[in-house]
Structures are given as C-alpha cells and as structure tokens.
Coordinates of C-alpha atoms in Angstrom, one line a residue:
Chain W
M1 CA 14.1 -51.2 -97.6
Q2 CA 10.8 -52.0 -96.4
R3 CA 12.4 -53.8 -93.5
T4 CA 14.6 -50.9 -92.7
A5 CA 11.6 -48.7 -92.4
I6 CA 9.9 -51.0 -90.1
Y7 CA 12.9 -51.3 -87.9
I8 CA 13.2 -47.4 -87.7
L9 CA 9.4 -47.2 -87.0
F10 CA 10.0 -49.8 -84.3
F11 CA 12.8 -47.9 -82.7
L12 CA 11.0 -44.7 -82.9
L13 CA 8.0 -46.1 -81.2
L14 CA 10.3 -47.6 -78.5
Q15 CA 11.9 -44.2 -78.0
R16 CA 8.6 -42.5 -77.9
G17 CA 7.5 -45.0 -75.3
T18 CA 10.5 -44.2 -73.1
A19 CA 9.8 -40.5 -73.5
M20 CA 6.2 -40.9 -72.4
A21 CA 7.2 -43.1 -69.5
Q22 CA 9.9 -40.4 -68.6
E23 CA 7.1 -37.7 -68.4
N24 CA 4.9 -39.8 -66.2
S25 CA 7.7 -40.8 -64.1
L26 CA 9.1 -37.3 -63.5
L27 CA 6.8 -36.9 -60.5
Q28 CA 7.1 -40.6 -59.7
S29 CA 10.9 -40.6 -59.5
L30 CA 10.8 -37.5 -57.3
D31 CA 8.3 -39.0 -55.1
D32 CA 10.4 -42.1 -54.7
S33 CA 13.4 -40.2 -53.6
L34 CA 11.2 -38.0 -51.3
S35 CA 9.9 -41.3 -49.7
M36 CA 13.4 -42.2 -48.7
Q37 CA 13.6 -38.9 -46.7
Q38 CA 10.2 -39.9 -45.0
Q39 CA 11.6 -43.1 -43.6
H40 CA 12.6 -41.7 -40.2
E41 CA 10.2 -39.0 -39.3
V42 CA 10.1 -37.4 -35.8
V43 CA 6.6 -37.6 -34.4
T44 CA 5.5 -34.1 -33.1
N45 CA 2.7 -32.8 -31.0
T46 CA 2.1 -35.9 -28.8
F47 CA 0.3 -33.5 -26.4
K48 CA -0.9 -30.0 -26.7
A49 CA 0.1 -28.8 -23.4
T50 CA 3.1 -29.3 -21.1
Q51 CA 0.8 -31.1 -18.6
I52 CA -2.1 -33.5 -18.9
V53 CA -3.9 -32.0 -15.9
N54 CA -1.2 -32.1 -13.1
L55 CA 1.1 -34.6 -14.6
P56 CA 3.8 -33.3 -16.8
T57 CA 3.8 -34.5 -20.5
V58 CA 6.7 -35.1 -22.7
E59 CA 6.3 -31.7 -24.3
S60 CA 8.3 -28.6 -23.4
P61 CA 8.3 -25.0 -24.8
A62 CA 10.3 -24.6 -28.0
K63 CA 13.7 -22.8 -28.1
Q64 CA 13.5 -19.3 -26.9
S65 CA 9.8 -19.4 -26.2
L66 CA 8.5 -18.6 -22.8
Q67 CA 5.2 -20.2 -21.5
F68 CA 3.2 -18.5 -18.8
L69 CA 0.9 -21.0 -17.1
I70 CA -1.9 -20.3 -14.8
M71 CA -3.2 -23.3 -12.9
H72 CA -6.4 -22.7 -11.0
R73 CA -8.6 -25.0 -8.8
F74 CA -11.7 -24.0 -7.1
G75 CA -13.0 -25.6 -3.8
K76 CA -14.9 -28.8 -3.6
L77 CA -18.1 -29.3 -5.4
N78 CA -19.7 -30.9 -2.3
N79 CA -19.3 -27.7 -0.4
G80 CA -22.8 -27.0 -1.4
A81 CA -24.7 -24.0 -2.4
Y82 CA -23.5 -21.9 0.7
E83 CA -19.9 -22.0 -0.9
L84 CA -21.3 -21.8 -4.4
F85 CA -20.2 -25.4 -5.1
G86 CA -16.6 -24.5 -4.3
L87 CA -16.3 -21.4 -6.4
D88 CA -15.9 -19.2 -3.3
N89 CA -12.6 -20.7 -2.6
A90 CA -9.6 -21.1 -5.0
S91 CA -5.9 -22.1 -5.1
I92 CA -3.7 -21.2 -7.8
R93 CA -0.3 -21.7 -9.3
F94 CA 1.6 -19.4 -11.6
G95 CA 4.4 -20.9 -13.7
L96 CA 6.9 -19.7 -16.1
D97 CA 8.7 -22.2 -18.4
Y98 CA 11.4 -21.2 -20.9
G99 CA 13.0 -23.4 -23.8
I100 CA 16.7 -23.0 -23.6
T101 CA 16.9 -25.5 -26.6
D102 CA 14.2 -27.4 -28.3
R103 CA 14.9 -30.1 -25.9
L104 CA 15.6 -28.5 -22.6
A105 CA 13.3 -26.3 -20.6
V106 CA 13.6 -24.7 -17.3
G107 CA 10.8 -23.5 -15.1
V108 CA 9.8 -21.8 -12.0
G109 CA 6.4 -21.7 -10.3
R110 CA 4.7 -20.6 -7.1
S111 CA 1.6 -22.3 -5.6
S112 CA -0.8 -20.8 -3.1
V113 CA -1.2 -24.2 -1.5
D114 CA 1.4 -24.0 1.3
K115 CA 2.8 -21.0 -0.3
T116 CA 5.2 -23.3 -2.3
F117 CA 7.9 -22.3 -4.7
D118 CA 9.2 -24.7 -7.3
G119 CA 11.9 -24.9 -10.0
S120 CA 11.9 -27.5 -12.7
L121 CA 14.0 -28.9 -15.5
K122 CA 12.6 -30.9 -18.4
Y123 CA 14.7 -32.6 -20.9
K124 CA 13.5 -34.4 -24.0
L125 CA 15.7 -37.4 -24.0
L126 CA 14.1 -39.3 -26.8
R127 CA 11.6 -38.4 -29.5
Q128 CA 9.2 -40.8 -31.0
T129 CA 10.6 -41.4 -34.6
T130 CA 9.2 -43.7 -37.2
G131 CA 11.3 -46.8 -37.6
L132 CA 13.7 -45.7 -34.8
S133 CA 11.9 -45.1 -31.5
P134 CA 8.3 -46.2 -30.6
V135 CA 8.1 -43.8 -27.7
S136 CA 9.1 -40.2 -26.6
V137 CA 11.0 -40.0 -23.3
S138 CA 11.4 -36.9 -21.3
L139 CA 13.1 -36.5 -17.9
Y140 CA 11.5 -34.2 -15.5
G141 CA 13.0 -32.9 -12.2
L142 CA 11.2 -30.7 -9.7
I143 CA 12.4 -29.2 -6.5
T144 CA 9.7 -27.7 -4.2
N145 CA 10.1 -25.6 -1.1
Y146 CA 7.0 -24.4 0.9
T147 CA 7.1 -21.2 2.9
Q148 CA 3.8 -21.4 4.8
R149 CA 4.6 -20.1 8.4
Y150 CA 3.9 -22.5 11.2
S151 CA 4.5 -20.7 14.5
D152 CA 4.3 -24.0 16.3
K153 CA 7.0 -25.7 14.3
P154 CA 10.1 -23.4 14.6
Y155 CA 12.4 -26.2 13.6
L156 CA 11.0 -26.1 10.1
D157 CA 14.0 -24.5 8.2
A158 CA 14.5 -24.3 4.4
K159 CA 16.0 -27.7 4.2
Y160 CA 13.1 -29.5 6.0
R161 CA 10.7 -27.7 3.6
T162 CA 12.2 -29.0 0.6
A163 CA 11.3 -32.0 -1.5
Y164 CA 12.6 -33.5 -4.8
T165 CA 10.4 -35.0 -7.6
T166 CA 12.0 -37.0 -10.5
Q167 CA 9.8 -38.3 -13.2
V168 CA 10.5 -40.4 -16.3
L169 CA 7.9 -39.4 -18.9
I170 CA 7.2 -42.0 -21.4
A171 CA 4.7 -41.3 -24.1
R172 CA 3.6 -42.5 -27.4
K173 CA 1.2 -40.9 -30.0
F174 CA -0.5 -44.0 -31.2
T175 CA -2.8 -42.2 -33.8
R176 CA -3.3 -38.6 -34.7
N177 CA -5.9 -38.5 -32.0
L178 CA -4.8 -40.8 -29.3
S179 CA -1.7 -40.3 -27.2
L180 CA -0.8 -42.1 -23.9
E181 CA 1.8 -41.6 -21.3
I182 CA 3.1 -43.6 -18.4
V183 CA 5.3 -42.1 -15.7
P184 CA 7.3 -43.7 -12.8
T185 CA 7.9 -41.1 -10.1
W186 CA 10.5 -41.0 -7.3
M187 CA 10.0 -38.4 -4.6
H188 CA 12.3 -37.6 -1.8
F189 CA 11.1 -35.6 1.3
N190 CA 13.8 -34.0 3.5
L191 CA 11.2 -34.3 6.4
V192 CA 8.2 -36.5 6.8
P193 CA 5.6 -36.2 9.4
T194 CA 6.2 -39.4 11.4
A195 CA 9.0 -42.0 11.5
A196 CA 6.6 -44.5 10.0
D197 CA 6.4 -42.5 6.7
K198 CA 8.9 -43.2 4.0
S199 CA 11.1 -40.3 2.9
D200 CA 11.6 -41.9 -0.5
V201 CA 8.3 -42.4 -2.1
F202 CA 7.4 -44.0 -5.3
A203 CA 4.4 -43.6 -7.6
V204 CA 3.3 -44.7 -11.1
S205 CA 1.1 -42.4 -13.2
A206 CA -0.8 -43.0 -16.5
G207 CA -2.5 -40.5 -18.6
G208 CA -3.6 -39.6 -22.1
R209 CA -5.5 -37.6 -24.6
M210 CA -8.0 -38.3 -27.1
K211 CA -8.6 -35.6 -29.6
F212 CA -12.3 -35.3 -30.8
T213 CA -11.8 -32.2 -33.0
K214 CA -8.6 -30.8 -34.4
R215 CA -8.5 -28.3 -31.6
M216 CA -10.1 -30.1 -28.7
S217 CA -9.4 -33.3 -26.8
L218 CA -10.5 -35.2 -23.8
T219 CA -7.8 -35.9 -21.3
A220 CA -7.4 -38.2 -18.2
E221 CA -4.8 -39.0 -15.8
Y222 CA -4.4 -41.3 -12.8
N223 CA -1.7 -41.2 -10.2
Y224 CA -1.0 -44.4 -8.1
L225 CA 1.0 -44.0 -5.1
L226 CA 2.5 -47.5 -4.1
P227 CA 1.0 -48.7 -0.9
D228 CA 2.5 -48.5 2.7
Q229 CA 4.6 -45.4 2.1
I230 CA 2.6 -42.7 3.6
V231 CA 0.8 -44.0 6.6
S232 CA 0.2 -40.9 8.9
T233 CA -2.3 -39.2 6.7
S234 CA -5.2 -40.7 4.8
M235 CA -4.1 -39.9 1.3
K236 CA -6.0 -40.9 -1.8
N237 CA -4.8 -41.4 -5.3
S238 CA -5.3 -38.6 -7.7
L239 CA -7.7 -38.9 -10.6
S240 CA -8.3 -36.0 -13.0
L241 CA -10.3 -35.5 -16.1
G242 CA -10.2 -32.7 -18.5
I243 CA -10.9 -31.0 -21.8
D244 CA -8.1 -29.3 -23.8
I245 CA -9.1 -26.4 -26.0
E246 CA -6.5 -24.9 -28.2
T247 CA -6.9 -21.3 -29.5
G248 CA -3.9 -19.8 -31.3
G249 CA -1.2 -19.3 -28.7
H250 CA -3.3 -20.4 -25.8
V251 CA -4.3 -23.9 -24.5
F252 CA -7.3 -23.9 -22.1
Q253 CA -7.7 -27.0 -20.0
L254 CA -11.0 -27.3 -18.1
I255 CA -10.6 -29.9 -15.5
F256 CA -12.3 -32.0 -12.7
T257 CA -9.9 -33.6 -10.1
N258 CA -9.8 -34.8 -6.6
S259 CA -6.6 -33.0 -5.9
N260 CA -6.2 -29.5 -4.7
G261 CA -2.4 -29.3 -5.2
M262 CA -0.9 -29.0 -8.7
I263 CA 2.8 -30.0 -8.3
G264 CA 4.3 -33.4 -7.7
P265 CA 4.5 -33.7 -3.9
Y266 CA 1.1 -32.2 -3.5
Y267 CA -1.1 -34.0 -6.0
L268 CA 0.8 -37.3 -5.7
T269 CA 0.9 -37.6 -1.8
K270 CA -1.4 -35.0 -0.4
T271 CA -4.7 -35.7 -2.3
D272 CA -7.4 -36.4 0.3
G273 CA -10.5 -36.0 -1.9
T274 CA -12.7 -39.0 -3.1
W275 CA -14.6 -38.8 -6.3
G276 CA -17.5 -40.8 -5.0
K277 CA -18.2 -38.4 -2.1
G278 CA -18.2 -35.4 -4.3
D279 CA -14.7 -34.1 -3.2
I280 CA -14.2 -32.8 -6.7
F281 CA -12.3 -29.7 -7.5
F282 CA -13.2 -27.8 -10.8
G283 CA -10.5 -25.9 -12.3
F284 CA -8.6 -24.8 -15.3
N285 CA -5.1 -24.5 -16.7
V286 CA -4.4 -21.6 -19.2
S287 CA -1.1 -21.3 -21.0
R288 CA 0.2 -18.5 -23.2
I289 CA 3.3 -18.8 -25.3
F290 CA 5.6 -15.8 -25.9
N291 CA 8.3 -15.9 -28.4
F292 CA 11.7 -14.3 -28.2
K293 CA 13.1 -15.8 -31.3
K294 CA 14.0 -13.6 -34.2
Chain F
M1 CA 23.3 -54.5 -92.4
K2 CA 19.9 -53.0 -92.5
I3 CA 19.5 -53.6 -88.7
L4 CA 22.7 -51.9 -88.1
Y5 CA 21.7 -48.9 -90.1
S6 CA 18.3 -48.7 -88.4
I7 CA 20.0 -49.0 -85.0
I8 CA 22.5 -46.2 -85.7
L9 CA 19.8 -44.0 -87.1
A10 CA 17.6 -44.6 -84.3
S11 CA 20.3 -43.9 -81.6
V12 CA 21.0 -40.6 -83.4
L13 CA 17.4 -39.7 -83.2
Y14 CA 17.3 -40.9 -79.6
I15 CA 20.0 -38.6 -78.1
P16 CA 18.2 -35.2 -77.9
V17 CA 15.4 -36.7 -76.0
Q18 CA 17.4 -38.0 -73.1
A19 CA 19.9 -35.1 -72.9
Q20 CA 17.9 -32.4 -71.3
S21 CA 16.6 -33.5 -67.9
W22 CA 17.4 -31.4 -65.0
V23 CA 16.9 -32.2 -61.3
T24 CA 17.3 -30.7 -58.0
R25 CA 16.8 -31.8 -54.3
N26 CA 17.2 -28.5 -52.6
G27 CA 14.7 -26.2 -54.4
K28 CA 13.3 -23.6 -52.2
I29 CA 9.7 -22.6 -51.6
T30 CA 8.7 -19.9 -49.4
F31 CA 5.4 -18.4 -48.4
N32 CA 4.5 -15.4 -46.5
S33 CA 1.0 -14.7 -45.0
K34 CA 0.8 -11.1 -44.4
T35 CA -1.9 -9.4 -42.3
S36 CA -1.9 -6.4 -40.2
L37 CA -1.9 -8.6 -37.2
E38 CA 0.7 -11.2 -37.9
N39 CA 3.2 -12.2 -40.6
I40 CA 3.7 -15.9 -41.1
K41 CA 6.6 -16.8 -43.1
A42 CA 7.9 -20.3 -43.7
V43 CA 10.7 -21.8 -45.9
N44 CA 11.1 -25.2 -47.3
S45 CA 14.7 -25.8 -48.7
Q46 CA 14.3 -29.5 -49.5
V47 CA 12.0 -29.3 -52.4
F48 CA 12.7 -31.9 -55.0
A49 CA 12.1 -30.9 -58.6
A50 CA 12.7 -32.0 -62.1
I51 CA 12.5 -30.5 -65.6
D52 CA 12.3 -32.5 -68.8
A53 CA 13.4 -29.8 -71.3
S54 CA 12.6 -31.8 -74.4
K55 CA 9.2 -32.8 -73.2
K56 CA 8.7 -29.4 -71.6
T57 CA 7.4 -30.8 -68.4
I58 CA 8.1 -29.9 -65.0
A59 CA 7.4 -31.5 -61.6
F60 CA 7.9 -30.5 -57.9
T61 CA 7.3 -32.4 -54.7
L62 CA 7.9 -31.5 -51.1
L63 CA 7.2 -32.7 -47.6
Q64 CA 5.0 -30.2 -45.6
K65 CA 6.9 -31.1 -42.6
N66 CA 10.1 -29.4 -44.0
F67 CA 8.5 -26.0 -43.9
L68 CA 10.2 -24.2 -41.2
F69 CA 8.7 -21.2 -39.4
E70 CA 10.2 -18.6 -37.2
K71 CA 8.0 -19.6 -34.4
Q72 CA 7.6 -23.2 -33.3
L73 CA 3.9 -22.8 -32.5
M74 CA 3.1 -21.6 -36.0
Q75 CA 4.9 -24.7 -37.4
D76 CA 2.9 -27.0 -35.0
H77 CA -0.4 -25.4 -36.0
F78 CA 0.6 -25.5 -39.8
N79 CA 1.2 -29.2 -39.5
E80 CA -1.5 -30.2 -37.0
N81 CA -4.4 -27.9 -37.7
Y82 CA -4.2 -26.6 -41.3
I83 CA -2.2 -28.8 -43.6
E84 CA -2.5 -31.9 -41.6
S85 CA 0.9 -33.2 -42.7
D86 CA 0.2 -36.6 -41.2
K87 CA -2.7 -37.2 -43.4
Y88 CA -1.4 -35.3 -46.4
P89 CA 2.4 -35.4 -46.0
K90 CA 3.2 -34.1 -49.6
A91 CA 2.5 -31.2 -51.9
Q92 CA 2.9 -31.9 -55.5
F93 CA 3.0 -30.0 -58.7
A94 CA 3.1 -31.3 -62.2
G95 CA 2.8 -29.1 -65.3
T96 CA 3.9 -28.2 -68.7
I97 CA 6.3 -25.3 -69.8
N98 CA 4.9 -23.1 -72.4
G99 CA 7.6 -21.0 -74.1
N100 CA 11.1 -21.6 -75.5
I101 CA 13.8 -23.1 -73.5
G102 CA 17.1 -22.6 -75.4
T103 CA 20.1 -24.8 -75.3
T104 CA 22.5 -21.8 -75.2
P105 CA 23.1 -19.7 -72.0
G106 CA 20.7 -17.1 -71.5
I107 CA 17.4 -16.2 -69.7
Y108 CA 14.1 -17.6 -70.9
K109 CA 10.7 -16.3 -69.9
V110 CA 8.2 -19.0 -69.9
Q111 CA 4.6 -19.7 -68.6
I112 CA 4.0 -22.8 -66.6
D113 CA 0.6 -24.4 -66.3
G114 CA 0.0 -27.3 -64.2
K115 CA -1.9 -28.9 -61.3
L116 CA -1.0 -28.4 -57.6
T117 CA -2.0 -31.2 -55.1
M118 CA -2.0 -30.5 -51.5
H119 CA -4.2 -31.2 -48.4
G120 CA -5.9 -33.8 -50.7
V121 CA -7.1 -31.2 -53.2
T122 CA -5.9 -30.7 -56.7
Q123 CA -6.2 -27.3 -58.4
P124 CA -5.0 -25.9 -61.8
V125 CA -2.1 -23.3 -61.1
S126 CA -0.5 -21.1 -63.7
M127 CA 2.6 -19.1 -63.0
P128 CA 5.1 -17.0 -65.1
A129 CA 8.6 -18.3 -64.6
E130 CA 12.1 -17.2 -65.5
L131 CA 14.6 -19.9 -66.4
E132 CA 18.3 -19.0 -66.7
L133 CA 20.8 -21.4 -68.3
K134 CA 24.4 -20.5 -67.1
D135 CA 27.5 -22.5 -66.4
G136 CA 25.7 -25.8 -67.0
K137 CA 23.0 -25.0 -64.4
L138 CA 19.3 -24.3 -65.0
T139 CA 18.1 -21.7 -62.4
G140 CA 14.3 -21.3 -62.1
K141 CA 12.3 -18.7 -60.3
S142 CA 8.6 -18.2 -60.0
A143 CA 5.9 -16.8 -57.9
F144 CA 2.1 -17.4 -57.7
S145 CA -0.5 -17.1 -54.9
I146 CA -2.8 -19.7 -53.4
K147 CA -6.0 -19.4 -51.4
P148 CA -6.1 -21.7 -48.4
S149 CA -9.9 -22.0 -49.1
D150 CA -9.3 -23.6 -52.5
Y151 CA -7.5 -26.4 -50.8
N152 CA -10.2 -27.1 -48.1
I153 CA -8.0 -25.6 -45.4
K154 CA -10.4 -24.2 -42.8
I155 CA -9.4 -21.3 -40.8
P156 CA -11.5 -20.7 -37.6
S157 CA -13.2 -17.4 -37.3
L158 CA -11.1 -16.7 -34.2
V159 CA -7.8 -16.5 -36.1
K160 CA -9.3 -15.4 -39.4
D161 CA -7.7 -11.9 -39.2
K162 CA -4.3 -13.4 -38.6
I163 CA -4.0 -15.6 -41.7
A164 CA -4.3 -14.0 -45.1
A165 CA -7.0 -15.1 -47.6
E166 CA -4.5 -15.2 -50.3
I167 CA -0.9 -16.3 -49.7
P168 CA 2.0 -15.4 -52.0
V169 CA 4.4 -18.3 -52.8
Q170 CA 7.9 -18.0 -54.2
V171 CA 9.7 -20.8 -55.8
S172 CA 13.5 -20.9 -56.7
A173 CA 15.4 -23.8 -57.7
E174 CA 18.8 -24.5 -59.1
F175 CA 18.8 -27.5 -61.3
L176 CA 21.7 -29.7 -62.4
P177 CA 21.6 -32.1 -65.4
A178 CA 20.2 -35.5 -64.6
K179 CA 22.6 -38.2 -64.7

C-alpha cells in the first residue's frame, strides 16, 4: 500500500513537472514557431531617400505615393565674397516620382541646367532578404532631353538633344547604420560634340550612408567615368558629400559636390569642378511624400 | 499489480491537465494613435497566441515587422525610428487569467494580468477580456492602452502632436485546441 502511495506521488510529481514546463514553455513554443517565420526577412530602408546625392538609390516611393523632390545647387564656393560664395547663383531640378507598385516607380523632372526634361523608371528587381539575397538590386532608366536654345546650332533637333542612361543599382545594408551601393552605368548620347567622343559611355559609381543618429546620416558618392571616352571637354569625376536629415514626411539632404548637374548625363559626364581648387557647389535636396492610398 | 493501479490512477488524473490548451497563429492586434493632426492605424494579423486553460496562463508573441500601416512611410518610421524592429523584433506578453473559464459553451468575462515586453522594456499590463467558447473554438477579445514613453520610445518634439501619448490597443484571436 505504501509503495502504491509512493508510485502515485511519483506520477503526480511527474505530471506536475510537465504542467509547469508547459506553463514556461507556452511563450517559448510560440517564440520557436515565430522564429521560423523570421528566417527570410526582407531588409527595408537601405537608404532614406531615392538618391544618395545625385546617384539614385535602390529605394523608390511606395505604391500610390508621390514624391516631390527639389534639388538645388548654388554656385561655386570659390566665386568669393562678390558672389556671396556662390549663393548668388543657383540651378535647380524639380522632380515628381510616383509608385505604381511597391516595386515600380515612374518619374519626371526638369532641370534648369540646359533646360532639361527627364523621364525615368525605377524597378526593384531584387530585395535584400535574410538567407536568400545578400543585396538589393534596382534597375534605373532615365531619358533626358535638353531644350536650351542655341541659335548657332539649328541642326539640334529633339533626337540630337536626347540621351539615355541605364543604371544597375546594387546595394547592401550591412548594419542598421551602414549601407553601401555600387552602380555600373551605361549612357547613350544621340549626338556627341566631336567624332573622337564616344556615344556609348560607361561609368562606375559607389556610394553609401552612415547613420549617426536615428534620423541623421552622413552620405558620400563617387562617380568614376571610365577613361578615354569623353575627350573633347575636360571633365572631372563627380564626388559628393552630404548629410541626410529626416523629419516626418521630409528628407533634407545638405550637400557639397563638384557637380552642377543633378541627372545622369550631367553629373557623370559634364562635371568640370575640382574639389582641391574650391570648385565646390553647396546645395540641398528636399523631398516630400504625398499619399494617395486609402 | 500495484504499479498498474498507480499508472491507471495517474493517467486518469493526468488527462484534465493536458486537454485544455488553445493556440492560434493568426491572432489580430490593432492600434490606433489618434490626434487632431493625424490618425495612425496599424494591424498585425499574424499574432501567435496560446492559452492553457487548466493553468490559466496566456501568452502572445508577434513580430513588429508584421504591423501593416496605411502609409508606407508610417510603417518605415515605426520600424526604423520608434520600435526599432531590427534590434527588438518581437513583442511578447505572458500573463495569467483571473476568472472562470468554463468547459461548456458560453461567454466568460475574465481579467488578464501579465507582463508586456517590447522595445526592450517589460511593463505590467492588466486588461479585461472576454472569452467565448463556441463550436469547439475559443474566441478572445480584449482592449488596453499603452504609453510609448513607458517603453522608452522617444518621440521627437517636432512630431509630438502627431503621435498620441496613450495609444489604445485591441486584441482579438480565435483559438483552436492544441494538438
């Protein structure tokens, strides 16, 4: 009889033990199954804005949201006090970018430099995903047409004024603060200044951002045009530095760059400033997002 | 013989303990921050939850990234600036149910007391809840509110007027018996 009691006690203890383990494991078992879900997670917010300074990023406006972007560059800092260190002069680009889907965006823009219109498409081909893809890849296509009148060049029709820029944007968010991007570019000009200049031009760009607070980051980009392609003008490679500040629906970018132009054919092939000589343009990009989703 | 008796006896005693576990993988948690300037509403329909009716314990866990907002930018800011879902991917609740949960179909009003962990901070939370047993399912509904400041979620002064100081949270879940 005593043994029976011991057995019962033993089983009761065993049962009690199981019940307690169950209680503790309630959250544990939920967590375990939740972790399964976490295995393939899409990495978001590689960059705050749709451009580092001039170079497009892998980001695009979300579905049914419209981005209004103002890009603004003052004159060269080395213009001196007479020109208020460049602030007397300015060039500007207005842009509208709309997300058709979360992956596909269309854009239009107009720059004061050469009175240039542009149209663009950006498609998020691949998104950085834990365990699946180490990088995000977006494709960017830009068509530009300048409308500046040149009375001495009557042959310049719309076709000759058009150029095409194709970029493969490859980016990786390494940590929550550090994102880097590398971009091969192919440009085609319908008309180039001299026969020695190439009409198909290739460049490689690299850039990145380093967040130093939750809402502020340092950015940099360098655009390298492969040599011996543009020979008739003395072009320099474009180097830009900036600070991103995010406030609600805006992203402010304060920048220093040696490029006056803000779209592919201009910052990549028509940059003539040299940092060392003080040919530095101060400027800013400001974006505002409007939502049409209900 | 004695061993056999005790085994039978123990197994009879054992049954009620295991029988009343309930689980779900698609519980729903919504919150709605209302201010005169902006309403920020989000839904997470992939909440994992479990109830052990015999022990009267309850647990919830969810991934912050599964909260869906009307506006993408709100969702980005929620994940990146406020909840920091890369650092603190989960929110968890574990608590006890005070009140009677019957074994017959009906509505049972209970009080749930427990601890909510999110953004790396654990706070005690109490909420009234309604549990309905019907057609072999246990449906639970509850509402409570949280203060972002209690969870070390800092809201910059620039957007202070757009985010409510106290945010109502609604919970609903349909549990099935655990296998």
